């Protein structure tokens, strides 16, 4: 066995030991609150809008998503111009990109995993080790699967060309990247890619219930490139606790970037309310979601009362206007629905 693999195995055993002896979630270590030194402020109104986009991207009726007539599309967001829907059938991924004329921003949204497989997916996250050197960021290691799902599938080229397409129509507008669950992990890599490799200046990220994607070095580097990053977590949502963080080994395990905003439920019945707790800039604030034992799937699927899961019971199913097709993993023929951005619409709304 290769020496480094052997060491990794020993660490894995040690980590397993500590997680058993610590009695679940580890608290009160590595606390370094530095409240109030961020210029970027959490915006509730923006969160309410972006959770709708993160929900809409789960729509399996791709035609209705593209025409922005899907049930999750029409209600809340009026002035959205869809530019491209990307369905990577082979890898069971979905994303869209368009222009929100109220926000005057490009919106890029990534879908999470399908509901049926999510239990397996979460169990897999327990066993995941850091396994990829992030290019150009020495010491940064990331989760291979999430990295690959963005960088080595049909998503990346489609998104980058759509961004250029939109900017050639609308000029220098800002970019907001969003997603829920695994979609948040993909959104993280996309936002970083746009800044590092495309030289975009104004990129912000807001994700819902995303897992950890890299180590502490990655988290720090990420925040330097993307200071406008918000990670929402909800009460006992299980996914933000995955893959595990161990405060005994803060530098070698997975580590969230900042800034977390923890949606905490308080009170019961009529008095029940949702508190948006702004967390410290460590990425692993022990007083936020780490203060609870995150074990809830239902909290994962609900942010601000918006449902975040696929409206179909089979994985990787999707519908086109010309009939229903069912594709499984391994089948090729990815789909891109795209149009040119519409300058007329822009002129009307300005
Ligand atoms: C929050 O975002 C909304 C758009 O969703 C914007 O209109 C508003 O000005 C923002 N508020 C602050 C304080 O930045
Ligand atoms: C584009 O916008 C960014 C941020 O809003 C600004 O810093 C930059 O100078 C702008 N570039 C051009 C070419 O207008």
CSV table of C-alpha atoms and ligand atoms in Angstrom, one decimal:
chain,number,residue,atom,x,y,z
A,1,UNK,CA,0.0,0.0,0.0
A,2,UNK,CA,1.2,3.5,-0.8
A,3,UNK,CA,2.6,5.2,2.3
A,4,UNK,CA,0.2,8.3,2.1
A,5,UNK,CA,-2.8,6.0,1.7
A,6,UNK,CA,-1.7,4.1,4.7
A,7,UNK,CA,-1.4,7.3,6.8
A,8,UNK,CA,-4.8,8.4,5.5
A,9,UNK,CA,-6.2,5.1,6.7
A,10,UNK,CA,-4.7,5.6,10.2
A,11,UNK,CA,-6.2,9.0,10.4
A,12,UNK,CA,-9.5,7.7,9.3
A,13,UNK,CA,-9.4,5.1,12.1
A,14,UNK,CA,-8.4,7.8,14.6
A,15,UNK,CA,-11.2,10.1,13.4
A,16,UNK,CA,-13.7,7.3,13.8
A,17,UNK,CA,-12.4,6.8,17.4
A,18,UNK,CA,-12.8,10.4,18.3
A,19,UNK,CA,-16.2,10.7,16.8
A,20,UNK,CA,-17.3,7.7,19.0
A,21,UNK,CA,-15.8,9.0,22.2
A,22,UNK,CA,-17.0,12.6,21.8
A,23,UNK,CA,-20.7,11.7,22.0
A,24,UNK,CA,-21.8,13.2,18.7
A,25,UNK,CA,-21.3,16.8,17.9
A,26,UNK,CA,-18.2,18.4,19.3
A,27,UNK,CA,-18.7,21.7,20.9
A,28,UNK,CA,-16.7,24.6,22.3
A,29,UNK,CA,-13.4,24.0,20.7
A,30,UNK,CA,-11.6,26.2,18.3
A,31,UNK,CA,-13.9,29.2,19.0
A,32,UNK,CA,-12.7,32.3,17.4
A,33,UNK,CA,-15.6,34.7,17.1
A,34,UNK,CA,-14.8,37.8,15.2
A,35,UNK,CA,-18.2,39.3,14.9
A,36,UNK,CA,-18.8,42.4,12.8
A,37,UNK,CA,-15.7,42.5,10.7
A,38,UNK,CA,-17.4,41.6,7.4
A,39,UNK,CA,-18.6,44.3,5.1
A,40,UNK,CA,-21.0,41.9,3.5
A,41,UNK,CA,-24.4,41.9,5.2
A,42,UNK,CA,-26.9,39.0,5.0
A,43,UNK,CA,-30.0,40.1,3.0
A,44,UNK,CA,-33.2,38.4,4.0
A,45,UNK,CA,-35.1,39.6,0.9
A,46,UNK,CA,-32.5,38.2,-1.3
A,47,UNK,CA,-32.6,34.8,0.6
A,48,UNK,CA,-36.3,34.6,0.1
A,49,UNK,CA,-35.8,35.1,-3.7
A,50,UNK,CA,-32.9,32.7,-4.1
A,51,UNK,CA,-34.6,29.9,-2.2
A,52,UNK,CA,-37.3,30.0,-5.0
A,53,UNK,CA,-34.7,29.6,-7.6
A,54,UNK,CA,-33.0,26.8,-5.7
A,55,UNK,CA,-36.4,25.1,-5.5
A,56,UNK,CA,-37.4,25.7,-9.2
A,57,UNK,CA,-34.2,24.0,-10.5
A,58,UNK,CA,-35.6,20.7,-9.1
A,59,UNK,CA,-38.4,20.8,-11.7
A,60,UNK,CA,-38.4,17.7,-13.8
A,61,UNK,CA,-40.6,19.2,-16.5
A,62,UNK,CA,-37.7,20.8,-18.4
A,63,UNK,CA,-39.9,22.5,-20.9
A,64,UNK,CA,-41.9,24.2,-18.2
A,65,UNK,CA,-38.8,25.2,-16.4
A,66,UNK,CA,-37.3,26.6,-19.6
A,67,UNK,CA,-40.5,28.6,-20.4
A,68,UNK,CA,-40.6,29.6,-16.7
A,69,UNK,CA,-44.2,28.4,-16.4
A,70,UNK,CA,-43.5,25.6,-13.9
A,71,UNK,CA,-45.5,25.6,-10.6
A,72,UNK,CA,-42.4,26.6,-8.7
A,73,UNK,CA,-41.5,29.3,-11.3
A,74,UNK,CA,-44.6,31.4,-11.8
A,75,UNK,CA,-45.7,32.5,-8.3
A,76,UNK,CA,-42.9,34.3,-6.7
A,77,UNK,CA,-40.5,35.6,-9.3
A,78,UNK,CA,-41.9,37.8,-12.1
A,79,UNK,CA,-39.1,39.4,-13.9
A,80,UNK,CA,-36.8,36.4,-14.7
A,81,UNK,CA,-35.5,35.8,-18.1
A,82,UNK,CA,-34.5,32.2,-18.6
A,83,UNK,CA,-31.5,31.8,-20.9
A,84,UNK,CA,-30.4,28.2,-20.6
A,85,UNK,CA,-31.4,24.9,-18.9
A,86,UNK,CA,-28.8,22.2,-18.7
A,87,UNK,CA,-29.6,18.6,-18.0
A,88,UNK,CA,-26.6,16.3,-17.7
A,89,UNK,CA,-28.4,12.9,-18.1
A,90,UNK,CA,-25.3,10.9,-17.7
A,91,UNK,CA,-24.5,12.3,-14.3
A,92,UNK,CA,-28.0,13.1,-13.2
A,93,UNK,CA,-27.3,16.9,-12.8
A,94,UNK,CA,-29.5,19.9,-13.6
A,95,UNK,CA,-28.8,23.6,-13.6
A,96,UNK,CA,-30.2,26.8,-15.2
A,97,UNK,CA,-28.9,30.2,-15.9
A,98,UNK,CA,-30.8,33.4,-16.6
A,99,UNK,CA,-31.2,37.1,-15.8
A,100,UNK,CA,-33.2,38.5,-12.8
A,101,UNK,CA,-34.1,42.0,-14.0
A,102,UNK,CA,-35.2,43.1,-10.5
A,103,UNK,CA,-31.8,42.2,-9.1
A,104,UNK,CA,-30.1,43.1,-12.3
A,105,UNK,CA,-28.1,39.9,-11.9
A,106,UNK,CA,-27.3,36.7,-13.7
A,107,UNK,CA,-28.7,33.8,-11.7
A,108,UNK,CA,-27.1,30.4,-11.8
A,109,UNK,CA,-28.9,27.7,-9.9
A,110,UNK,CA,-27.9,24.0,-9.4
A,111,UNK,CA,-30.1,21.1,-8.4
A,112,UNK,CA,-29.4,18.8,-5.5
A,113,UNK,CA,-29.6,15.0,-5.6
A,114,UNK,CA,-33.0,13.4,-6.1
A,115,UNK,CA,-35.1,12.6,-3.1
A,116,UNK,CA,-35.0,8.8,-3.3
A,117,UNK,CA,-31.2,8.5,-3.3
A,118,UNK,CA,-30.6,11.2,-0.7
A,119,UNK,CA,-30.4,8.7,2.3
A,120,UNK,CA,-27.7,6.7,0.5
A,121,UNK,CA,-26.0,9.9,-0.5
A,122,UNK,CA,-25.9,11.2,3.1
A,123,UNK,CA,-24.6,7.8,4.3
A,124,UNK,CA,-21.8,8.0,1.7
A,125,UNK,CA,-20.8,11.4,3.0
A,126,UNK,CA,-19.9,9.9,6.3
A,127,UNK,CA,-17.1,7.9,4.7
A,128,UNK,CA,-15.7,10.6,2.4
A,129,UNK,CA,-12.1,11.6,2.8
A,130,UNK,CA,-10.6,14.8,1.3
A,131,UNK,CA,-9.1,13.6,-1.9
A,132,UNK,CA,-8.3,16.3,-4.5
A,133,UNK,CA,-5.7,19.0,-4.6
A,134,UNK,CA,-7.6,22.2,-5.6
A,135,UNK,CA,-5.6,23.7,-8.5
A,136,UNK,CA,-3.7,26.9,-7.7
A,137,UNK,CA,-4.5,26.9,-4.0
A,138,UNK,CA,-1.6,25.2,-2.2
A,139,UNK,CA,-2.7,22.9,0.6
A,140,UNK,CA,-6.4,23.2,-0.3
A,141,UNK,CA,-8.1,19.9,-0.7
A,142,UNK,CA,-11.6,19.3,-1.8
A,143,UNK,CA,-14.2,16.6,-2.3
A,144,UNK,CA,-13.5,14.9,-5.5
A,145,UNK,CA,-17.1,14.1,-6.4
A,146,UNK,CA,-18.5,17.6,-6.0
A,147,UNK,CA,-15.5,19.1,-7.8
A,148,UNK,CA,-15.9,16.7,-10.7
A,149,UNK,CA,-19.7,17.2,-10.9
A,150,UNK,CA,-19.1,20.8,-11.8
A,151,UNK,CA,-15.7,20.8,-13.5
A,152,UNK,CA,-15.8,17.6,-15.6
A,153,UNK,CA,-19.4,17.4,-16.8
A,154,UNK,CA,-21.5,19.3,-19.4
A,155,UNK,CA,-22.5,21.9,-16.8
A,156,UNK,CA,-19.3,24.0,-16.8
A,157,UNK,CA,-18.9,24.7,-20.5
A,158,UNK,CA,-22.6,25.4,-20.9
A,159,UNK,CA,-22.6,27.8,-17.9
A,160,UNK,CA,-19.5,29.7,-18.9
A,161,UNK,CA,-20.7,30.2,-22.5
A,162,UNK,CA,-24.1,31.4,-21.3
A,163,UNK,CA,-22.5,33.9,-18.9
A,164,UNK,CA,-20.5,35.3,-21.9
A,165,UNK,CA,-23.6,35.3,-24.0
A,166,UNK,CA,-25.6,37.3,-21.4
A,167,UNK,CA,-22.8,39.7,-20.7
A,168,UNK,CA,-22.5,40.5,-24.4
A,169,UNK,CA,-26.2,41.5,-24.3
A,170,UNK,CA,-26.4,43.2,-21.0
A,171,UNK,CA,-22.9,44.3,-20.3
A,172,UNK,CA,-21.3,44.2,-16.9
A,173,UNK,CA,-24.0,42.8,-14.6
A,174,UNK,CA,-23.3,40.9,-11.3
A,175,UNK,CA,-23.6,37.2,-10.9
A,176,UNK,CA,-25.4,35.3,-8.1
A,177,UNK,CA,-24.9,31.5,-7.8
A,178,UNK,CA,-27.2,29.4,-5.7
A,179,UNK,CA,-28.3,25.9,-5.0
A,180,UNK,CA,-29.6,23.5,-2.3
A,181,UNK,CA,-27.9,20.4,-0.9
A,182,UNK,CA,-25.4,19.0,-3.4
A,183,UNK,CA,-26.5,21.9,-5.6
A,184,UNK,CA,-24.9,24.2,-3.1
A,185,UNK,CA,-21.7,22.3,-3.4
A,186,UNK,CA,-21.7,22.7,-7.1
A,187,UNK,CA,-22.6,26.3,-6.8
A,188,UNK,CA,-19.5,26.8,-4.6
A,189,UNK,CA,-17.2,25.5,-7.2
A,190,UNK,CA,-19.0,27.4,-10.0
A,191,UNK,CA,-18.7,30.8,-8.1
A,192,UNK,CA,-15.0,30.2,-7.5
A,193,UNK,CA,-14.4,29.2,-11.1
A,194,UNK,CA,-16.1,32.4,-12.4
A,195,UNK,CA,-13.8,34.5,-10.2
A,196,UNK,CA,-10.5,32.5,-10.6
A,197,UNK,CA,-10.7,31.3,-14.2
A,198,UNK,CA,-13.1,33.8,-15.9
A,199,UNK,CA,-11.9,36.9,-14.0
A,200,UNK,CA,-15.5,37.9,-12.9
A,201,UNK,CA,-15.4,40.6,-10.3
A,202,UNK,CA,-18.8,40.6,-8.8
A,203,UNK,CA,-19.9,37.1,-7.9
A,204,UNK,CA,-21.9,36.2,-4.9
A,205,UNK,CA,-23.0,32.9,-3.5
A,206,UNK,CA,-25.9,31.9,-1.4
A,207,UNK,CA,-26.6,28.2,-0.7
A,208,UNK,CA,-29.2,26.3,1.3
A,209,UNK,CA,-28.3,23.2,3.3
A,210,UNK,CA,-25.0,22.5,1.5
A,211,UNK,CA,-22.5,19.9,2.7
A,212,UNK,CA,-18.8,20.7,3.4
A,213,UNK,CA,-16.7,20.7,0.3
A,214,UNK,CA,-13.1,21.2,1.3
A,215,UNK,CA,-10.6,21.7,4.1
A,216,UNK,CA,-9.7,24.8,6.2
A,217,UNK,CA,-7.2,26.0,3.7
A,218,UNK,CA,-9.9,25.8,1.0
A,219,UNK,CA,-12.4,27.6,3.2
A,220,UNK,CA,-10.1,30.5,3.8
A,221,UNK,CA,-9.0,30.8,0.2
A,222,UNK,CA,-12.6,30.6,-0.9
A,223,UNK,CA,-13.7,33.5,1.3
A,224,UNK,CA,-10.9,35.6,0.0
A,225,UNK,CA,-12.1,35.1,-3.6
A,226,UNK,CA,-15.8,35.2,-2.7
A,227,UNK,CA,-16.3,37.5,0.3
A,228,UNK,CA,-20.0,37.7,-0.5
A,229,UNK,CA,-20.8,34.1,0.4
A,230,UNK,CA,-23.8,33.0,2.6
A,231,UNK,CA,-24.5,29.4,3.6
A,232,UNK,CA,-27.9,29.0,5.1
A,233,UNK,CA,-28.5,26.1,7.4
A,234,UNK,CA,-31.9,25.1,8.9
A,235,UNK,CA,-32.3,23.9,12.5
A,236,UNK,CA,-31.3,20.2,12.5
A,237,UNK,CA,-30.7,19.8,8.8
A,238,UNK,CA,-28.3,16.8,8.6
A,239,UNK,CA,-26.5,17.7,5.4
A,240,UNK,CA,-24.4,20.8,6.6
A,241,UNK,CA,-22.9,18.3,9.2
A,242,UNK,CA,-21.5,16.2,6.4
A,243,UNK,CA,-18.8,15.2,5.7
A,244,UNK,CA,-17.9,15.5,9.4
A,245,UNK,CA,-15.7,18.2,10.9
A,246,UNK,CA,-13.7,17.3,13.9
A,247,UNK,CA,-12.6,20.2,16.1
A,248,UNK,CA,-9.7,18.1,17.4
A,249,UNK,CA,-8.2,18.2,13.9
A,250,UNK,CA,-9.5,21.5,12.5
A,251,UNK,CA,-6.9,21.7,9.8
A,252,UNK,CA,-7.1,18.2,8.3
A,253,UNK,CA,-10.8,17.5,8.2
A,254,UNK,CA,-13.5,19.1,6.1
A,255,UNK,CA,-14.2,22.6,7.1
A,256,UNK,CA,-17.1,25.0,6.1
A,257,UNK,CA,-16.4,28.4,4.7
A,258,UNK,CA,-18.2,31.4,6.2
A,259,UNK,CA,-20.6,32.9,6.6
A,260,UNK,CA,-23.2,30.6,8.0
A,261,UNK,CA,-26.7,31.9,8.7
A,262,UNK,CA,-28.5,29.5,10.9
A,263,UNK,CA,-32.3,29.4,10.6
A,264,UNK,CA,-33.3,28.4,14.1
A,265,UNK,CA,-36.8,27.6,15.1
A,266,UNK,CA,-38.0,29.0,18.4
A,267,UNK,CA,-41.3,28.5,20.3
A,268,UNK,CA,-44.2,26.3,19.4
A,269,UNK,CA,-47.6,26.6,17.7
A,270,UNK,CA,-48.7,30.2,17.3
A,271,UNK,CA,-45.5,31.6,18.8
A,272,UNK,CA,-43.3,29.6,16.5
A,273,UNK,CA,-40.8,31.8,14.8
A,274,UNK,CA,-37.7,31.5,12.6
A,275,UNK,CA,-34.6,33.3,13.8
A,276,UNK,CA,-31.9,34.1,11.3
A,277,UNK,CA,-28.8,33.8,13.4
A,278,UNK,CA,-25.8,35.4,11.8
A,279,UNK,CA,-22.8,33.2,12.7
A,280,UNK,CA,-19.1,34.1,13.2
A,281,UNK,CA,-16.6,34.2,10.3
A,282,UNK,CA,-14.8,31.0,11.3
A,283,UNK,CA,-17.1,28.9,9.1
A,284,UNK,CA,-17.6,26.5,12.0
A,285,UNK,CA,-19.3,28.6,14.6
A,286,UNK,CA,-20.0,26.3,17.6
A,287,UNK,CA,-23.1,28.4,18.5
A,288,UNK,CA,-24.9,27.9,15.2
A,289,UNK,CA,-25.9,24.6,13.5
A,290,UNK,CA,-23.0,22.9,15.2
A,291,UNK,CA,-24.7,23.5,18.5
A,292,UNK,CA,-27.3,20.9,17.7
A,293,UNK,CA,-27.1,17.3,16.7
A,294,UNK,CA,-28.1,17.6,13.0
A,295,UNK,CA,-30.1,14.6,12.2
A,296,UNK,CA,-33.2,15.9,10.3
A,297,UNK,CA,-34.1,15.2,6.7
A,298,UNK,CA,-37.3,17.2,6.9
A,299,UNK,CA,-35.4,20.2,7.9
A,300,UNK,CA,-33.1,19.6,4.9
A,301,UNK,CA,-36.0,19.7,2.5
A,302,UNK,CA,-37.6,22.9,3.8
A,303,UNK,CA,-36.1,26.4,3.9
A,304,UNK,CA,-38.4,29.3,4.7
A,305,UNK,CA,-41.3,26.9,4.1
A,306,UNK,CA,-40.2,26.3,0.5
A,307,UNK,CA,-39.9,22.7,-0.6
A,308,UNK,CA,-36.5,21.7,-1.9
A,309,UNK,CA,-36.7,18.3,-3.6
A,310,UNK,CA,-37.6,16.8,-6.9
A,311,UNK,CA,-41.3,16.5,-7.9
A,312,UNK,CA,-40.8,12.9,-9.1
A,313,UNK,CA,-40.3,9.6,-7.3
A,314,UNK,CA,-37.6,8.2,-9.5
A,315,UNK,CA,-34.1,9.4,-9.8
A,316,UNK,CA,-33.0,11.2,-12.9
A,317,UNK,CA,-36.4,11.3,-14.5
A,318,UNK,CA,-37.4,14.3,-16.5
A,319,UNK,CA,-40.1,15.4,-18.9
A,320,UNK,CA,-40.0,17.2,-22.2
A,321,UNK,CA,-43.0,18.7,-24.0
A,322,UNK,CA,-43.0,15.9,-26.6
A,323,UNK,CA,-43.6,13.2,-24.1
A,324,UNK,CA,-42.1,11.6,-21.1
A,325,UNK,CA,-38.7,10.0,-21.3
A,326,UNK,CA,-36.9,8.2,-18.6
A,327,UNK,CA,-33.2,8.1,-18.5
A,328,UNK,CA,-30.9,6.3,-16.1
A,329,UNK,CA,-27.4,7.0,-15.1
A,330,UNK,CA,-25.0,5.8,-17.9
A,331,UNK,CA,-27.2,6.9,-20.7
A,332,UNK,CA,-25.7,9.7,-22.8
A,333,UNK,CA,-27.4,12.5,-24.7
A,334,UNK,CA,-27.3,15.5,-22.5
A,335,UNK,CA,-29.7,18.3,-23.0
A,336,UNK,CA,-29.3,22.0,-23.4
A,337,UNK,CA,-32.3,24.3,-23.9
A,338,UNK,CA,-31.0,27.7,-24.7
A,339,UNK,CA,-32.0,31.0,-26.3
A,340,UNK,CA,-30.3,34.4,-26.7
A,341,UNK,CA,-31.0,36.9,-24.0
A,342,UNK,CA,-33.7,39.3,-25.0
A,343,UNK,CA,-32.6,43.0,-25.2
A,344,UNK,CA,-36.2,44.2,-25.6
A,345,UNK,CA,-37.2,42.8,-22.3
A,346,UNK,CA,-34.3,44.6,-20.7
A,347,UNK,CA,-35.2,47.9,-22.2
A,348,UNK,CA,-38.8,47.6,-21.0
A,349,UNK,CA,-37.8,46.9,-17.4
A,350,UNK,CA,-35.3,49.7,-17.1
B,1,LIG,C1,-31.6,43.3,-0.3
B,1,LIG,O1,-31.8,42.7,-1.6
B,1,LIG,C2,-32.9,43.4,-2.3
B,1,LIG,C3,-33.1,42.6,-3.5
B,1,LIG,O2,-33.5,41.3,-3.2
B,1,LIG,C4,-32.6,44.8,-2.5
B,1,LIG,O3,-33.6,45.4,-3.2
B,1,LIG,C5,-32.3,45.5,-1.2
B,1,LIG,O4,-31.8,46.8,-1.5
B,1,LIG,C6,-31.2,44.8,-0.5
B,1,LIG,N1,-31.1,45.4,0.8
B,1,LIG,C7,-29.9,45.7,1.3
B,1,LIG,C8,-29.9,46.3,2.7
B,1,LIG,O5,-28.9,45.6,0.7
B,2,LIG,C1,-17.8,45.8,-13.8
B,2,LIG,O1,-18.4,45.9,-12.5
B,2,LIG,C2,-17.4,45.8,-11.5
B,2,LIG,C3,-18.2,45.7,-10.2
B,2,LIG,O2,-19.4,46.2,-10.2
B,2,LIG,C4,-16.5,47.0,-11.6
B,2,LIG,O3,-15.5,46.9,-10.6
B,2,LIG,C5,-15.8,47.0,-12.9
B,2,LIG,O4,-15.0,48.1,-13.0
B,2,LIG,C6,-16.8,47.0,-14.1
B,2,LIG,N1,-16.1,46.8,-15.3
B,2,LIG,C7,-16.5,47.5,-16.4
B,2,LIG,C8,-15.7,47.2,-17.6
B,2,LIG,O5,-17.4,48.3,-16.4
